Amino acid sequence: MNTTEARNVSPTSATSGLRRRRRFRVIIPAFPAFNIYSRVARITTALGPLYIATIVNKMDGWDAEVVDENNYRHYGPVTEHGLPDHAALQRIRPADVVGFYGGLSSTAPRVYELANFYQSQGVTTMAGGQHFIGAENIAEALENGVQYIVIGEGEITIHELLRTLEAGREPTDVVGVAFLSAGRIVQTPPREPLTDFDLLPVPDFSLIRYAKIRLFPVSWVRGCGMNCEFCTVKGRPRCPAPSYVLEQIMSLVERHNARHFFIVDDLFGQNRSATLELCALLADYQETIKTRLDLTVQIRLDKAKDRELLAAMRRAGVNTVAIGFESPITEELAAMNKRIKPEEMIALSRIYHEAGFLVHGMFIFGYPIPGGAPVNLTVEARVRRFRKFIRAARIDTVQLLLPVPLPGTEMTARLAAQGRIYPRTEIGWEYYDGNFPVFEPDPPLSAEDMQTAARKIMGRFYHIRHLFLIGLNILLFPSLVFSLHNLRRGWHQWYRSWRNDLVRFGGWLILRKWISAFKKGSFNEKLMRARTTLRNSRPSVPA
């Protein structure tokens, strides 16, 4: 908007005097290219956009829907390139307001592409998410088809913003938004984080169109007090009562026949008494309905010391724990504000393993050290450290990414001040997914080293040999399971091995597809140009 006149989004019927219902569409934009998230994205969705849609759908005069471009396979119109056909969507289900999810910086170019399209169709456009923080990113969005930015948690903001626009007013009195007025950016004061969780409805998954969901996200805790310098999730942890989580799960079981859940928060178990209460509620519910559920949670390593908590989690149906190990290198752990040593991490990981949990390990390769001397290790030595650690910790599945200077983090500010982030004129937002080097690394590493090393570590873990091990496990099934005195223990031992081989072979297929796509792309040429531009502008940057 380049004038002071706000867009009115509440027309009335000329014949009846009744206000016709408006449609609010939330779009989760497609990943720019195939990556390690693509496979799981086809069976799940992002929860934040669904909360927004659920809020709007309960507003008088509004209908809402969610279109997840990464999970879009059930009767949705597509373009010749296989992407959702938004021109066709506007013909068959015209939207009056479209909101874009900006939780991933790598999808920002797709957001801008779609925002420009919808704005050209006379549709009011909005966006929110972690990417749209900071003056530079807000200005970029407002120059690329987005009319309103929702900053921070959006459940209350979206309600107030839509009602204000319905009244034909500029949202100058709506807290937590940014927009253009007479060519000038207006940003209202920030909104306080939500604490009255009784205001939140249970997310309505029936609002997601064209998707097939098998892994259902569930939310509980907001915020994180760990203060990792690379992470965008900050602030004092806040959460509703455990009964709210149970209500989400019951709704999904009964309405969508859901069995597999991912509690998306970073800090499961941080509030010990509330977590024990939740686990008891979940165990009792499953006993009542005579159905076993499967839950994945993200949890800190040190919770392995709490045996009572681990036992309660197992009774509740928690089978997989996702843990941010980050690095097996002491200096990098210190740089990330991780107050733990690699040998402690191995011991704690083994406790989770022995308690019966599948352990999903998340790592960052080549973390830049703030101040002082960089880690004096060759790339080959780093790769060996990672491989040795993964084996010793008995990790079942691995996710390894390169550091990403995400908007608003301390790491990003540090690298920007040092002039180390590659110009986005050469390496744009679409490469900010953790699979590409987007800044000049610490010596002796080069950008090519970082990417090659990450591929080697993942390639050794996810390997074609697991195809043959799948068959071997099937042949060994009777002798392994029935030779043990405890049949349940024998089953779990066999299943873990068989399941891991299956997943690791699938990971090999994903990695192979990613490498093929990478070779067809032009990233290496862009990297060379970006590095030259950076070094010419900042001669002091290390080679």
Coordinates of C-alpha atoms in Angstrom, one line a residue:
M1 CA 0.0 0.0 0.0
N2 CA 1.4 3.4 -1.0
T3 CA -1.4 5.6 0.2
T4 CA -2.9 6.2 3.6
E5 CA -6.2 4.5 2.5
A6 CA -6.4 1.0 4.0
R7 CA -7.9 -1.8 1.9
N8 CA -11.4 -2.6 2.9
V9 CA -12.0 -6.4 3.1
S10 CA -15.6 -6.6 4.2
P11 CA -18.0 -5.8 1.3
T12 CA -21.7 -6.3 1.6
S13 CA -24.2 -7.9 -0.8
A14 CA -25.9 -5.2 -2.9
T15 CA -29.1 -7.3 -3.1
S16 CA -29.6 -8.6 0.4
G17 CA -27.7 -6.2 2.6
L18 CA -26.0 -9.2 4.2
R19 CA -22.2 -9.3 4.4
R20 CA -20.9 -12.2 2.3
R21 CA -18.4 -14.5 3.9
R22 CA -14.7 -13.8 3.2
R23 CA -12.0 -16.4 2.5
F24 CA -8.6 -16.2 4.2
R25 CA -6.0 -18.5 2.7
V26 CA -2.8 -19.3 4.5
I27 CA 0.0 -20.6 2.2
I28 CA 3.0 -22.6 3.4
P29 CA 5.4 -22.0 0.5
A30 CA 7.2 -24.7 -1.3
F31 CA 10.9 -25.5 -0.6
P32 CA 13.0 -24.0 -3.4
A33 CA 14.5 -27.4 -4.2
F34 CA 14.5 -31.0 -3.1
N35 CA 16.2 -31.3 0.3
I36 CA 16.4 -33.5 3.4
Y37 CA 13.1 -32.2 4.7
S38 CA 11.2 -32.9 1.5
R39 CA 10.3 -36.5 2.4
V40 CA 8.9 -35.8 5.8
A41 CA 7.2 -32.6 4.6
R42 CA 5.0 -34.7 2.4
I43 CA 3.4 -36.4 5.4
T44 CA 3.2 -33.5 7.9
T45 CA 2.6 -29.8 8.0
A46 CA 3.6 -26.6 9.8
L47 CA 1.5 -25.9 12.9
G48 CA 1.8 -22.1 13.2
P49 CA -0.1 -21.4 10.0
L50 CA -2.8 -23.8 11.1
Y51 CA -3.3 -21.9 14.4
I52 CA -3.8 -18.7 12.4
A53 CA -6.3 -20.3 10.1
T54 CA -8.2 -21.8 13.0
I55 CA -8.5 -18.4 14.7
V56 CA -9.7 -16.7 11.5
N57 CA -12.2 -19.5 10.8
K58 CA -13.9 -18.8 14.1
M59 CA -14.3 -15.1 13.3
D60 CA -17.8 -14.0 12.3
G61 CA -18.0 -13.7 8.5
W62 CA -14.8 -15.5 7.7
D63 CA -13.8 -18.9 6.3
A64 CA -10.2 -20.0 6.4
E65 CA -8.1 -22.7 4.7
V66 CA -4.4 -23.8 4.6
V67 CA -2.5 -24.8 1.5
D68 CA 0.8 -26.5 2.2
E69 CA 2.8 -26.5 -1.0
N70 CA 5.1 -29.2 0.3
N71 CA 2.2 -31.5 1.1
Y72 CA 0.0 -30.9 -1.8
R73 CA -1.2 -34.2 -3.4
H74 CA -4.9 -34.7 -3.1
Y75 CA -6.9 -33.2 -6.0
G76 CA -5.1 -29.9 -6.0
P77 CA -4.7 -28.2 -9.4
V78 CA -1.0 -28.0 -10.4
T79 CA 1.1 -26.1 -13.0
E80 CA 3.2 -27.7 -15.7
H81 CA 6.1 -27.5 -13.2
G82 CA 4.3 -29.5 -10.6
L83 CA 3.6 -26.6 -8.2
P84 CA 0.2 -25.6 -6.9
D85 CA -1.7 -23.6 -9.5
H86 CA -2.8 -20.5 -7.6
A87 CA -4.5 -19.0 -10.7
A88 CA -6.7 -22.0 -10.8
L89 CA -7.3 -21.9 -7.0
Q90 CA -8.4 -18.3 -7.4
R91 CA -10.9 -19.3 -10.1
I92 CA -12.4 -22.2 -8.1
R93 CA -12.0 -20.9 -4.6
P94 CA -11.2 -17.1 -4.7
A95 CA -9.5 -15.8 -1.6
D96 CA -10.0 -12.2 -0.3
V97 CA -6.9 -12.2 2.0
V98 CA -3.9 -14.5 1.7
G99 CA -1.3 -15.0 4.4
F100 CA 2.2 -16.4 3.9
Y101 CA 4.2 -18.5 6.3
G102 CA 7.7 -17.2 6.6
G103 CA 9.1 -19.7 9.1
L104 CA 12.0 -20.7 6.7
S105 CA 14.2 -18.1 5.1
S106 CA 14.8 -20.4 2.2
T107 CA 11.2 -20.0 1.1
A108 CA 11.2 -16.2 1.1
P109 CA 11.6 -16.0 -2.8
R110 CA 8.5 -18.2 -3.2
V111 CA 6.6 -16.0 -0.8
Y112 CA 7.4 -12.9 -2.8
E113 CA 6.5 -14.6 -6.1
L114 CA 3.1 -15.6 -4.8
A115 CA 2.5 -12.3 -2.9
N116 CA 3.1 -10.4 -6.2
F117 CA 0.7 -12.7 -8.0
Y118 CA -2.1 -12.4 -5.4
Q119 CA -1.7 -8.6 -5.1
S120 CA -2.0 -8.3 -8.8
Q121 CA -5.4 -10.1 -8.5
G122 CA -6.7 -7.5 -6.0
V123 CA -6.1 -9.8 -3.0
T124 CA -4.9 -8.4 0.4
T125 CA -1.5 -10.0 1.3
M126 CA 0.1 -10.7 4.6
A127 CA 3.1 -12.6 5.9
G128 CA 4.5 -13.6 9.3
G129 CA 7.1 -15.9 10.7
Q130 CA 10.7 -15.9 11.9
H131 CA 12.1 -14.7 8.6
F132 CA 10.2 -11.4 8.8
I133 CA 12.1 -9.8 11.6
G134 CA 14.5 -6.9 11.4
A135 CA 14.2 -3.7 9.3
E136 CA 15.9 -5.1 6.3
N137 CA 13.7 -8.2 5.9
I138 CA 10.6 -6.2 6.6
A139 CA 11.4 -3.6 4.0
E140 CA 12.3 -6.4 1.5
A141 CA 8.9 -8.1 2.0
L142 CA 6.9 -4.8 1.7
E143 CA 8.7 -4.1 -1.6
N144 CA 7.8 -7.6 -2.9
G145 CA 4.0 -7.9 -2.8
V146 CA 3.4 -8.3 0.9
Q147 CA 1.2 -5.5 2.3
Y148 CA 1.2 -6.3 6.0
I149 CA 3.8 -8.1 8.1
V150 CA 2.7 -9.7 11.4
I151 CA 5.7 -9.7 13.8
G152 CA 6.0 -12.3 16.5
E153 CA 3.2 -14.5 17.6
G154 CA 0.2 -13.9 15.4
E155 CA -3.0 -15.4 16.9
I156 CA -4.2 -12.2 18.6
T157 CA -2.7 -9.9 16.0
I158 CA -4.4 -11.5 13.0
H159 CA -7.8 -11.1 14.7
E160 CA -7.2 -7.4 15.4
L161 CA -5.7 -6.8 12.0
L162 CA -8.5 -8.2 10.0
R163 CA -11.2 -6.4 12.0
T164 CA -9.3 -3.1 11.5
L165 CA -9.1 -3.6 7.8
E166 CA -12.7 -4.6 7.6
A167 CA -13.5 -1.2 9.1
G168 CA -11.4 0.5 6.4
R169 CA -8.7 1.8 8.8
E170 CA -5.0 1.6 8.7
P171 CA -3.7 -0.7 11.4
T172 CA -1.7 1.9 13.3
D173 CA -3.3 0.9 16.6
V174 CA -2.7 -2.9 16.0
V175 CA 0.3 -4.0 18.0
G176 CA 2.9 -6.1 16.2
V177 CA 2.5 -5.2 12.6
A178 CA 4.4 -3.4 9.8
F179 CA 3.0 -1.9 6.6
L180 CA 3.6 0.9 4.1
S181 CA 1.7 4.2 4.5
A182 CA 2.3 6.9 1.9
G183 CA 5.5 5.1 0.8
R184 CA 6.9 5.0 4.4
I185 CA 7.3 1.9 6.6
V186 CA 5.2 2.0 9.7
Q187 CA 6.0 -0.5 12.4
T188 CA 3.9 -0.6 15.5
P189 CA 5.2 -1.6 19.0
P190 CA 5.9 -5.2 19.6
R191 CA 3.3 -7.5 21.0
E192 CA 4.0 -9.2 24.3
P193 CA 4.3 -13.0 24.0
L194 CA 1.0 -14.9 24.6
T195 CA 0.5 -16.2 28.2
D196 CA -3.2 -16.7 28.4
F197 CA -3.4 -19.9 26.5
D198 CA -7.1 -20.3 27.2
L199 CA -7.6 -18.0 24.3
L200 CA -6.2 -20.6 21.9
P201 CA -8.5 -23.1 20.2
V202 CA -7.4 -26.6 19.4
P203 CA -5.9 -26.5 15.8
D204 CA -8.4 -27.6 13.2
F205 CA -6.7 -29.9 10.8
S206 CA -9.8 -30.1 8.6
L207 CA -8.8 -26.6 7.3
I208 CA -5.8 -28.1 5.4
R209 CA -6.8 -28.7 1.8
Y210 CA -5.2 -31.1 -0.7
A211 CA -2.8 -32.6 1.9
K212 CA -2.3 -36.2 3.2
I213 CA -1.0 -36.1 6.8
R214 CA 0.4 -39.1 8.7
L215 CA 2.6 -37.3 11.2
F216 CA 0.6 -34.8 13.1
P217 CA 2.4 -31.9 14.8
V218 CA 1.3 -31.0 18.3
S219 CA 2.3 -27.8 20.3
W220 CA 2.8 -27.3 24.0
V221 CA 5.8 -25.1 25.1
R222 CA 6.6 -21.7 23.5
G223 CA 10.0 -20.1 24.0
C224 CA 13.4 -21.4 25.1
G225 CA 15.8 -20.2 27.7
M226 CA 18.9 -22.0 26.4
N227 CA 19.9 -18.9 24.4
C228 CA 21.9 -20.7 21.7
E229 CA 23.4 -18.0 19.5
F230 CA 22.4 -19.7 16.2
C231 CA 18.8 -20.2 17.1
T232 CA 15.8 -17.9 16.6
V233 CA 13.7 -19.4 19.5
K234 CA 14.2 -17.3 22.6
G235 CA 12.5 -16.1 25.7
R236 CA 11.1 -17.6 28.9
P237 CA 9.3 -20.9 28.2
R238 CA 5.5 -20.6 28.4
C239 CA 2.9 -23.3 28.1
P240 CA -0.7 -24.1 28.8
A241 CA -1.8 -27.0 31.1
P242 CA -1.0 -30.6 30.1
S243 CA -4.7 -31.2 29.4
Y244 CA -4.4 -28.9 26.4
V245 CA -1.9 -31.2 24.7
L246 CA -4.1 -34.2 25.5
E247 CA -7.1 -32.3 23.9
Q248 CA -5.1 -31.8 20.7
I249 CA -4.2 -35.5 20.5
M250 CA -7.7 -36.7 21.4
S251 CA -9.1 -34.5 18.7
L252 CA -6.7 -35.9 16.1
V253 CA -7.2 -39.5 17.1
E254 CA -11.0 -39.2 17.0
R255 CA -11.4 -36.9 13.9
H256 CA -8.5 -38.0 11.7
N257 CA -7.6 -41.5 13.0
A258 CA -4.1 -40.2 13.9
R259 CA -1.6 -42.5 15.4
H260 CA 1.8 -40.7 14.9
F261 CA 2.5 -37.4 16.6
F262 CA 5.4 -35.0 16.8
I263 CA 5.4 -32.6 19.8
V264 CA 7.2 -29.7 18.0
D265 CA 8.6 -27.8 21.1
D266 CA 12.3 -27.7 21.7
L267 CA 12.1 -28.4 25.5
F268 CA 9.9 -31.4 26.2
G269 CA 10.5 -32.4 29.8
Q270 CA 11.8 -29.0 30.9
N271 CA 8.9 -28.5 33.3
R272 CA 9.3 -31.8 35.1
S273 CA 6.0 -31.9 37.1
A274 CA 3.9 -30.8 34.1
T275 CA 5.6 -33.3 31.8
L276 CA 5.0 -36.2 34.3
E277 CA 1.3 -35.1 34.5
L278 CA 1.1 -35.1 30.7
C279 CA 2.7 -38.5 30.4
A280 CA 0.2 -39.9 32.9
L281 CA -2.7 -38.4 31.0
L282 CA -1.5 -39.9 27.7
A283 CA -0.9 -43.3 29.2
D284 CA -4.3 -43.3 30.8
Y285 CA -6.0 -42.2 27.5
Q286 CA -4.3 -44.9 25.5
E287 CA -5.3 -47.5 28.1
T288 CA -8.9 -46.2 28.0
I289 CA -9.3 -46.4 24.2
K290 CA -7.2 -49.6 23.9
T291 CA -5.0 -48.0 21.2
R292 CA -1.2 -47.4 21.3
L293 CA 0.1 -44.1 20.0
D294 CA 3.5 -43.2 18.7
L295 CA 5.1 -39.9 19.8
T296 CA 8.3 -38.1 18.9
V297 CA 9.6 -35.3 21.1
Q298 CA 12.6 -32.9 21.1
I299 CA 14.4 -33.1 24.4
R300 CA 17.6 -32.1 26.1
L301 CA 20.3 -34.6 26.6
D302 CA 20.5 -34.1 30.4
K303 CA 17.0 -35.3 30.9
A304 CA 18.5 -38.8 30.5
K305 CA 19.5 -38.5 34.1
D306 CA 15.9 -38.6 35.2
R307 CA 14.9 -42.2 35.1
E308 CA 11.4 -41.6 36.4
L309 CA 10.8 -39.2 33.6
L310 CA 12.1 -41.6 31.0
A311 CA 9.9 -44.4 32.3
A312 CA 6.8 -42.1 32.2
M313 CA 7.6 -41.1 28.6
R314 CA 7.8 -44.7 27.5
R315 CA 4.5 -45.4 29.1
A316 CA 3.0 -42.4 27.4
G317 CA 4.0 -43.7 23.9
V318 CA 7.2 -41.6 23.4
N319 CA 9.3 -43.8 21.1
T320 CA 11.6 -41.3 19.5
V321 CA 13.7 -38.5 21.0
A322 CA 15.2 -35.8 18.8
I323 CA 18.3 -34.4 20.4
G324 CA 20.4 -31.4 19.3
F325 CA 23.9 -32.8 19.8
E326 CA 25.1 -30.0 17.5
S327 CA 28.8 -31.0 17.4
P328 CA 31.3 -33.5 18.9
I329 CA 34.0 -30.7 19.0
T330 CA 34.5 -29.1 22.4
E331 CA 35.3 -25.6 21.0
E332 CA 32.2 -25.5 18.9
L333 CA 30.0 -26.6 21.7
A334 CA 31.4 -23.7 23.8
A335 CA 30.7 -21.3 21.0
M336 CA 27.1 -22.4 20.8
N337 CA 26.7 -21.9 24.6
K338 CA 26.4 -25.6 25.1
R339 CA 27.6 -26.4 28.6
I340 CA 28.5 -30.0 28.0
K341 CA 31.5 -32.1 26.8
P342 CA 31.4 -34.7 24.0
E343 CA 32.1 -37.6 26.3
E344 CA 29.1 -36.6 28.5
M345 CA 26.9 -36.5 25.4
I346 CA 27.9 -40.0 24.5
A347 CA 27.1 -41.4 27.9
L348 CA 23.7 -39.6 28.1
S349 CA 22.8 -40.7 24.5
R350 CA 23.4 -44.3 25.5
I351 CA 21.0 -44.0 28.4
Y352 CA 18.2 -43.0 26.0
H353 CA 19.2 -45.9 23.8
E354 CA 19.1 -48.4 26.6
A355 CA 15.8 -47.1 27.9
G356 CA 14.3 -48.1 24.5
F357 CA 14.1 -44.8 22.7
L358 CA 15.0 -44.3 19.1
V359 CA 17.5 -41.5 19.1
H360 CA 17.5 -38.9 16.2
G361 CA 20.7 -36.8 16.4
M362 CA 20.8 -33.3 15.0
F363 CA 24.2 -31.8 14.1
I364 CA 25.8 -28.6 12.7
F365 CA 29.0 -28.9 10.8
G366 CA 31.7 -26.2 10.6
Y367 CA 30.3 -23.9 13.3
P368 CA 32.1 -20.5 13.2
I369 CA 34.0 -19.8 16.5
P370 CA 33.5 -16.3 18.0
G371 CA 36.8 -14.6 18.9
G372 CA 40.0 -16.3 19.6
A373 CA 41.5 -19.0 17.3
P374 CA 39.4 -21.2 15.1
V375 CA 39.4 -25.0 15.6
N376 CA 42.8 -26.3 14.4
L377 CA 41.5 -29.4 12.7
T378 CA 41.6 -30.5 9.1
V379 CA 38.4 -31.3 7.3
E380 CA 39.4 -35.0 7.3
A381 CA 39.9 -34.9 11.1
R382 CA 36.5 -33.2 11.6
V383 CA 34.8 -35.9 9.6
R384 CA 36.4 -38.6 11.6
R385 CA 35.3 -36.9 14.8
F386 CA 31.7 -36.8 13.7
R387 CA 31.7 -40.4 12.5
K388 CA 33.3 -41.7 15.7
F389 CA 30.9 -39.8 17.9
I390 CA 27.8 -41.0 16.0
R391 CA 28.9 -44.6 16.4
A392 CA 29.8 -44.2 20.0
A393 CA 26.5 -42.5 20.9
R394 CA 24.5 -45.3 19.2
I395 CA 22.4 -42.7 17.3
D396 CA 19.7 -44.3 15.1
T397 CA 19.1 -41.5 12.6
V398 CA 21.2 -38.4 11.8
Q399 CA 20.5 -34.9 10.5
L400 CA 23.5 -32.8 9.7
L401 CA 23.3 -29.3 8.4
L402 CA 25.7 -26.4 7.8
P403 CA 25.4 -23.3 9.9
V404 CA 22.8 -20.8 8.6
P405 CA 22.9 -17.1 9.6
L406 CA 19.2 -16.8 10.2
P407 CA 17.6 -13.4 10.6
G408 CA 17.8 -12.0 14.1
T409 CA 20.3 -14.4 15.7
E410 CA 23.5 -13.4 17.5
M411 CA 25.6 -15.6 15.1
T412 CA 24.2 -13.7 12.1
A413 CA 25.0 -10.3 13.7
R414 CA 28.5 -11.5 14.4
L415 CA 29.2 -12.8 10.9
A416 CA 27.7 -9.7 9.3
A417 CA 29.9 -7.4 11.4
Q418 CA 32.9 -9.4 10.3
G419 CA 31.8 -9.1 6.6
R420 CA 31.7 -12.9 6.1
I421 CA 28.1 -13.5 4.8
Y422 CA 28.1 -13.9 1.0
P423 CA 26.2 -11.2 -0.9
R424 CA 22.5 -12.3 -1.4
T425 CA 22.8 -10.8 -4.9
E426 CA 24.8 -13.9 -5.7
I427 CA 23.6 -16.5 -3.0
G428 CA 20.0 -15.6 -2.3
W429 CA 17.6 -16.7 0.4
E430 CA 16.8 -19.9 -1.4
Y431 CA 20.1 -21.4 -0.3
Y432 CA 19.5 -20.7 3.4
D433 CA 18.3 -24.3 4.2
G434 CA 21.4 -25.7 5.8
N435 CA 22.5 -27.6 2.7
F436 CA 24.7 -24.9 1.2
P437 CA 27.6 -22.7 2.6
V438 CA 26.3 -19.1 2.7
F439 CA 29.2 -17.5 4.6
E440 CA 33.0 -17.6 4.6
P441 CA 33.9 -20.3 7.2
D442 CA 36.7 -20.4 9.7
P443 CA 40.1 -21.4 8.3
P444 CA 41.4 -23.9 7.5
L445 CA 37.9 -24.8 6.1
S446 CA 36.7 -23.6 2.7
A447 CA 33.1 -23.4 1.7
E448 CA 33.6 -26.4 -0.6
D449 CA 35.1 -28.3 2.3
M450 CA 32.0 -27.7 4.5
Q451 CA 29.6 -29.0 1.9
T452 CA 31.8 -32.0 0.9
A453 CA 32.4 -33.0 4.5
A454 CA 28.7 -32.9 5.4
R455 CA 27.9 -35.0 2.4
K456 CA 30.6 -37.5 3.4
I457 CA 29.3 -37.9 6.9
M458 CA 25.7 -38.3 5.7
G459 CA 26.8 -40.6 2.9
R460 CA 28.6 -42.9 5.2
F461 CA 25.6 -43.1 7.6
Y462 CA 22.9 -43.4 4.9
H463 CA 24.4 -46.0 2.5
I464 CA 23.1 -48.5 -0.1
R465 CA 24.5 -51.4 2.0
H466 CA 21.4 -51.0 4.2
L467 CA 19.3 -52.4 1.4
F468 CA 21.1 -55.8 1.8
L469 CA 20.9 -55.6 5.6
I470 CA 17.1 -55.2 5.4
G471 CA 17.0 -58.7 3.8
L472 CA 19.4 -60.1 6.3
N473 CA 17.3 -58.9 9.2
I474 CA 14.3 -60.6 7.7
L475 CA 16.2 -63.9 7.5
L476 CA 17.4 -63.5 11.1
F477 CA 14.0 -62.6 12.5
P478 CA 13.1 -66.1 14.0
S479 CA 16.5 -66.9 15.4
L480 CA 16.9 -63.5 17.0
V481 CA 13.5 -63.0 18.5
F482 CA 12.8 -66.5 19.7
S483 CA 16.3 -67.3 21.0
L484 CA 15.9 -64.7 23.8
H485 CA 14.1 -65.5 27.0
N486 CA 12.3 -62.1 26.9
L487 CA 10.2 -62.1 23.7
R488 CA 9.4 -58.4 24.0
R489 CA 13.0 -57.5 24.3
G490 CA 13.9 -59.8 21.4
W491 CA 11.2 -58.1 19.2
H492 CA 12.4 -54.6 20.1
Q493 CA 16.0 -55.5 19.4
W494 CA 15.1 -57.0 16.0
Y495 CA 12.7 -54.2 15.1
R496 CA 15.2 -51.4 15.9
S497 CA 17.8 -53.0 13.6
W498 CA 15.4 -53.6 10.8
R499 CA 13.8 -50.2 11.1
N500 CA 17.2 -48.4 11.1
D501 CA 18.3 -50.2 8.0
L502 CA 15.1 -49.4 6.2
V503 CA 15.3 -45.7 7.2
R504 CA 19.0 -45.5 6.3
F505 CA 18.4 -47.0 2.9
G506 CA 15.6 -44.5 2.4
G507 CA 18.1 -41.8 3.5
W508 CA 20.5 -43.0 0.8
L509 CA 17.9 -42.5 -1.8
I510 CA 17.1 -39.0 -0.6
L511 CA 20.8 -38.1 -0.5
R512 CA 21.4 -39.5 -4.0
K513 CA 18.5 -37.4 -5.3
W514 CA 19.8 -34.3 -3.6
I515 CA 23.3 -34.8 -5.1
S516 CA 21.8 -35.3 -8.5
A517 CA 19.8 -32.0 -8.2
F518 CA 22.9 -30.2 -6.9
K519 CA 25.0 -31.3 -9.9
K520 CA 22.4 -29.9 -12.3
G521 CA 22.3 -26.6 -10.5
S522 CA 24.6 -23.6 -10.7
F523 CA 25.5 -23.1 -7.0
N524 CA 29.3 -23.7 -7.5
E525 CA 29.4 -20.8 -10.1
K526 CA 27.4 -18.6 -7.7
L527 CA 29.7 -19.4 -4.9
M528 CA 32.8 -18.4 -6.9
R529 CA 31.2 -15.1 -7.8
A530 CA 30.0 -14.5 -4.2
R531 CA 33.4 -15.2 -2.8
T532 CA 35.1 -12.9 -5.2
T533 CA 32.6 -10.1 -4.5
L534 CA 33.0 -10.5 -0.8
R535 CA 36.8 -10.6 -0.8
N536 CA 37.0 -7.5 -3.1
S537 CA 34.8 -5.6 -0.7
R538 CA 36.5 -6.9 2.5
P539 CA 40.1 -7.7 1.8
S540 CA 40.7 -8.7 5.4
V541 CA 38.4 -11.7 5.3
P542 CA 40.4 -14.9 5.6
A543 CA 41.0 -16.8 2.5

